[in-house]
Amino acid sequence: MRSLQNAIVLVTGAGGFLASYIIPELLDRGAEVIGIDLKDALDNGNLNSVKSKLKLIEADITNLSELERVGVNCDYVVHLAAIGAPALCDRDPAKAFLTNVQGTFNVLKFSTRKSVKRLLFSSSAHVYGISPKYVPTDERHPLALQDIYTTTKVIGESLCQLFYSNHNLEYITTRLFNSYGPRQSTDYFIPAMISKAKKGRIELRDRHVTKDFVYVDDVA
């Protein structure tokens, strides 16, 4: 396990599902963690077990001025803030682009001004398309702009590359497959299936579709 002793790590989307597992891991490795998110997200209880061990700041990544008022210097940024469910992006494409594209641009801009050493961008395996051309897929697989959510993630990856080329901002992109675990919203597949099973009725649109899942602890 790599030590992050005395490193300052800023986590966007701190109130979210993934962050609620990643933040405790960062703390265990000795990092000083600063989490930012919208007020409702920070108040949802996901971080109750570690709330006293980190600094939480209410901030909207879609507003660069508000983000810069956070006023903290940090060594690393873990950028998790996003509208992460494809169905939610389809319902409000404008909000999806504002959060996932403009928000990512703002976080990258903030990171260059704060001389961040490295940024982690949470992308998605959706960028490989519904039916990948080959499996197992790898980083060389062609990208597929199949829906609003995927398009915002591909643009986010491109913005990271742009900021690396123009500002030497080092970054890592993780193309996460379907993560699952406790505290996940029913907007996602496994919690939705569990919820339907409890009600005694499960409906699948296509029973021939196969998916890859990864437990959230393994992601963290």
Short mmCIF file of C-alpha atoms in Angstrom, two decimals:
data_model
loop_
_atom_site.label_atom_id
_atom_site.label_comp_id
_atom_site.label_asym_id
_atom_site.label_seq_id
_atom_site.Cartn_x
_atom_site.Cartn_y
_atom_site.Cartn_z
CA MET A 1 0.00 0.00 0.00
CA ARG A 2 1.50 3.32 -1.08
CA SER A 3 1.81 5.88 1.71
CA LEU A 4 0.32 9.33 1.21
CA GLN A 5 1.64 10.66 4.51
CA ASN A 6 1.34 14.47 4.63
CA ALA A 7 -0.06 14.65 1.07
CA ILE A 8 -3.07 16.93 0.60
CA VAL A 9 -5.73 15.35 -1.61
CA LEU A 10 -8.79 17.21 -2.92
CA VAL A 11 -11.75 14.97 -3.76
CA THR A 12 -14.59 16.34 -5.89
CA GLY A 13 -17.99 14.73 -5.56
CA ALA A 14 -17.07 13.95 -1.96
CA GLY A 15 -20.63 13.06 -0.95
CA GLY A 16 -21.00 10.46 -3.67
CA PHE A 17 -20.97 6.67 -3.69
CA LEU A 18 -17.40 6.16 -4.94
CA ALA A 19 -16.01 8.93 -2.75
CA SER A 20 -17.47 7.32 0.35
CA TYR A 21 -15.08 4.40 -0.20
CA ILE A 22 -12.09 6.24 -1.68
CA ILE A 23 -11.89 8.90 1.04
CA PRO A 24 -11.48 6.40 3.93
CA GLU A 25 -8.78 4.65 1.88
CA LEU A 26 -6.93 7.95 1.40
CA LEU A 27 -7.18 8.70 5.11
CA ASP A 28 -5.84 5.24 5.97
CA ARG A 29 -2.82 5.98 3.79
CA GLY A 30 -2.06 9.12 5.76
CA ALA A 31 -3.42 11.76 3.40
CA GLU A 32 -5.02 15.00 4.49
CA VAL A 33 -8.32 14.97 2.61
CA ILE A 34 -10.42 17.94 1.52
CA GLY A 35 -13.79 17.04 0.05
CA ILE A 36 -16.00 19.33 -2.01
CA ASP A 37 -19.55 18.81 -3.21
CA LEU A 38 -22.99 20.39 -3.20
CA LYS A 39 -24.67 20.83 0.19
CA ASP A 40 -27.30 18.11 -0.30
CA ALA A 41 -24.62 15.60 -1.23
CA LEU A 42 -22.44 16.47 1.74
CA ASP A 43 -25.44 16.05 4.06
CA ASN A 44 -26.48 12.60 2.79
CA GLY A 45 -24.65 10.67 5.50
CA ASN A 46 -22.23 8.76 3.26
CA LEU A 47 -19.22 10.15 5.12
CA ASN A 48 -20.55 10.01 8.67
CA SER A 49 -17.95 7.46 9.78
CA VAL A 50 -15.01 9.68 8.74
CA LYS A 51 -16.51 13.17 8.78
CA SER A 52 -14.40 14.29 11.74
CA LYS A 53 -11.18 13.29 9.97
CA LEU A 54 -11.43 15.49 6.88
CA LYS A 55 -12.39 18.97 5.76
CA LEU A 56 -15.63 19.27 3.81
CA ILE A 57 -16.38 22.35 1.73
CA GLU A 58 -19.59 23.20 -0.09
CA ALA A 59 -18.71 24.14 -3.67
CA ASP A 60 -20.15 23.77 -7.17
CA ILE A 61 -17.59 22.65 -9.77
CA THR A 62 -19.65 24.19 -12.57
CA ASN A 63 -18.77 27.63 -11.18
CA LEU A 64 -15.03 28.28 -11.55
CA SER A 65 -15.09 31.34 -9.29
CA GLU A 66 -16.81 29.36 -6.56
CA LEU A 67 -14.32 26.53 -6.97
CA GLU A 68 -11.36 28.88 -6.71
CA ARG A 69 -12.79 30.41 -3.54
CA VAL A 70 -12.15 27.05 -1.90
CA GLY A 71 -8.70 28.57 -1.50
CA VAL A 72 -6.78 25.40 -0.71
CA ASN A 73 -3.50 24.14 -2.06
CA CYS A 74 -3.32 20.43 -2.73
CA ASP A 75 -0.90 17.85 -4.05
CA TYR A 76 -3.43 15.62 -5.79
CA VAL A 77 -6.99 15.85 -7.09
CA VAL A 78 -9.40 12.92 -7.32
CA HIS A 79 -12.13 14.14 -9.67
CA LEU A 80 -15.26 12.08 -9.08
CA ALA A 81 -17.98 14.74 -9.35
CA ALA A 82 -20.32 13.94 -12.23
CA ILE A 83 -23.80 12.98 -13.24
CA GLY A 84 -22.92 9.32 -13.37
CA ALA A 85 -26.06 7.52 -14.53
CA PRO A 86 -26.66 7.42 -18.31
CA ALA A 87 -30.44 7.63 -17.80
CA LEU A 88 -30.08 10.84 -15.76
CA CYS A 89 -27.89 12.35 -18.48
CA ASP A 90 -30.48 11.49 -21.12
CA ARG A 91 -33.20 13.18 -19.07
CA ASP A 92 -31.27 16.46 -18.84
CA PRO A 93 -28.47 16.63 -21.44
CA ALA A 94 -27.74 20.30 -20.76
CA LYS A 95 -27.15 19.63 -17.06
CA ALA A 96 -25.02 16.61 -17.95
CA PHE A 97 -22.75 18.70 -20.18
CA LEU A 98 -22.58 21.50 -17.63
CA THR A 99 -21.52 19.15 -14.84
CA ASN A 100 -19.47 16.54 -16.67
CA VAL A 101 -17.78 18.76 -19.26
CA GLN A 102 -17.72 22.34 -17.94
CA GLY A 103 -17.23 21.05 -14.41
CA THR A 104 -14.28 18.91 -15.49
CA PHE A 105 -12.76 21.85 -17.37
CA ASN A 106 -13.06 23.97 -14.24
CA VAL A 107 -11.43 21.32 -12.05
CA LEU A 108 -8.55 21.02 -14.53
CA LYS A 109 -8.17 24.81 -14.64
CA PHE A 110 -8.18 24.94 -10.84
CA SER A 111 -5.57 22.17 -10.73
CA THR A 112 -3.16 24.01 -13.01
CA ARG A 113 -3.47 27.20 -10.97
CA LYS A 114 -2.79 25.24 -7.77
CA SER A 115 0.21 23.40 -9.30
CA VAL A 116 -1.35 20.02 -8.58
CA LYS A 117 1.09 17.15 -9.10
CA ARG A 118 -1.42 14.72 -10.57
CA LEU A 119 -5.16 14.42 -11.18
CA LEU A 120 -7.26 11.28 -11.31
CA PHE A 121 -10.24 11.48 -13.67
CA SER A 122 -13.05 8.99 -13.20
CA SER A 123 -14.20 7.97 -16.67
CA SER A 124 -16.26 4.93 -17.62
CA ALA A 125 -16.09 1.66 -19.53
CA HIS A 126 -19.13 2.98 -21.41
CA VAL A 127 -16.63 4.68 -23.72
CA TYR A 128 -16.01 1.24 -25.30
CA GLY A 129 -19.61 1.04 -26.48
CA ILE A 130 -22.51 -1.29 -25.78
CA SER A 131 -20.94 -4.06 -27.87
CA PRO A 132 -17.13 -3.80 -27.77
CA LYS A 133 -15.30 -4.86 -30.92
CA TYR A 134 -13.22 -7.31 -28.89
CA VAL A 135 -12.97 -8.63 -25.34
CA PRO A 136 -11.22 -8.30 -23.06
CA THR A 137 -11.05 -4.63 -23.99
CA ASP A 138 -7.95 -2.52 -23.44
CA GLU A 139 -6.90 1.13 -23.68
CA ARG A 140 -6.42 0.85 -27.46
CA HIS A 141 -10.06 -0.05 -28.08
CA PRO A 142 -11.88 2.51 -30.29
CA LEU A 143 -14.14 4.91 -28.41
CA ALA A 144 -17.88 4.93 -29.06
CA LEU A 145 -20.06 8.01 -28.58
CA GLN A 146 -23.25 6.06 -27.95
CA ASP A 147 -25.16 8.43 -25.65
CA ILE A 148 -24.94 11.71 -23.74
CA TYR A 149 -23.18 10.22 -20.72
CA THR A 150 -20.50 8.49 -22.79
CA THR A 151 -19.92 11.60 -24.87
CA THR A 152 -19.32 13.71 -21.76
CA LYS A 153 -16.79 11.17 -20.49
CA VAL A 154 -14.90 11.05 -23.80
CA ILE A 155 -14.76 14.85 -23.81
CA GLY A 156 -13.54 14.76 -20.20
CA GLU A 157 -10.72 12.40 -21.17
CA SER A 158 -9.81 14.70 -24.07
CA LEU A 159 -9.72 17.71 -21.76
CA CYS A 160 -7.30 15.88 -19.46
CA GLN A 161 -5.04 15.19 -22.43
CA LEU A 162 -5.30 18.84 -23.49
CA PHE A 163 -4.27 20.12 -20.07
CA TYR A 164 -1.39 17.66 -19.99
CA SER A 165 -0.19 18.84 -23.41
CA ASN A 166 -0.63 22.55 -22.71
CA HIS A 167 0.06 22.78 -18.97
CA ASN A 168 1.97 19.59 -18.14
CA LEU A 169 -0.75 18.54 -15.70
CA GLU A 170 -0.16 14.84 -15.08
CA TYR A 171 -3.30 12.74 -14.95
CA ILE A 172 -4.61 9.21 -14.70
CA THR A 173 -7.90 8.16 -16.27
CA THR A 174 -9.80 5.20 -14.83
CA ARG A 175 -12.40 3.65 -17.13
CA LEU A 176 -14.53 2.02 -14.47
CA PHE A 177 -16.86 -0.83 -15.25
CA ASN A 178 -20.12 -1.15 -13.34
CA SER A 179 -19.17 -0.62 -9.71
CA TYR A 180 -21.60 -1.67 -7.00
CA GLY A 181 -21.90 -1.90 -3.25
CA PRO A 182 -23.72 -0.57 -0.18
CA ARG A 183 -24.95 3.04 -0.33
CA GLN A 184 -25.36 3.02 -4.12
CA SER A 185 -28.43 4.76 -5.55
CA THR A 186 -31.23 2.79 -7.17
CA ASP A 187 -30.49 4.76 -10.35
CA TYR A 188 -27.91 1.99 -10.94
CA PHE A 189 -28.46 -1.60 -12.05
CA ILE A 190 -27.75 -3.83 -9.05
CA PRO A 191 -29.48 -1.64 -6.41
CA ALA A 192 -32.41 -1.28 -8.82
CA MET A 193 -32.65 -5.08 -9.24
CA ILE A 194 -32.47 -5.62 -5.48
CA SER A 195 -35.21 -3.04 -4.94
CA LYS A 196 -37.42 -4.70 -7.56
CA ALA A 197 -36.76 -8.15 -6.11
CA LYS A 198 -37.94 -6.94 -2.71
CA LYS A 199 -41.19 -5.87 -4.36
CA GLY A 200 -41.55 -9.31 -5.94
CA ARG A 201 -41.15 -8.33 -9.59
CA ILE A 202 -38.03 -7.98 -11.77
CA GLU A 203 -38.26 -6.74 -15.34
CA LEU A 204 -35.31 -6.89 -17.73
CA ARG A 205 -35.33 -5.08 -21.04
CA ASP A 206 -32.92 -7.56 -22.62
CA ARG A 207 -31.99 -10.79 -20.85
CA HIS A 208 -29.23 -11.52 -23.38
CA VAL A 209 -27.08 -8.54 -22.35
CA THR A 210 -23.98 -9.33 -20.29
CA LYS A 211 -22.27 -6.84 -17.98
CA ASP A 212 -19.02 -6.68 -16.05
CA PHE A 213 -19.25 -5.58 -12.42
CA VAL A 214 -16.57 -4.56 -9.93
CA TYR A 215 -17.13 -4.27 -6.20
CA VAL A 216 -16.60 -0.73 -4.95
CA ASP A 217 -13.95 -1.75 -2.39
CA ASP A 218 -11.82 -3.01 -5.28
CA VAL A 219 -12.23 0.33 -7.05
CA ALA A 220 -11.10 2.23 -3.95
#
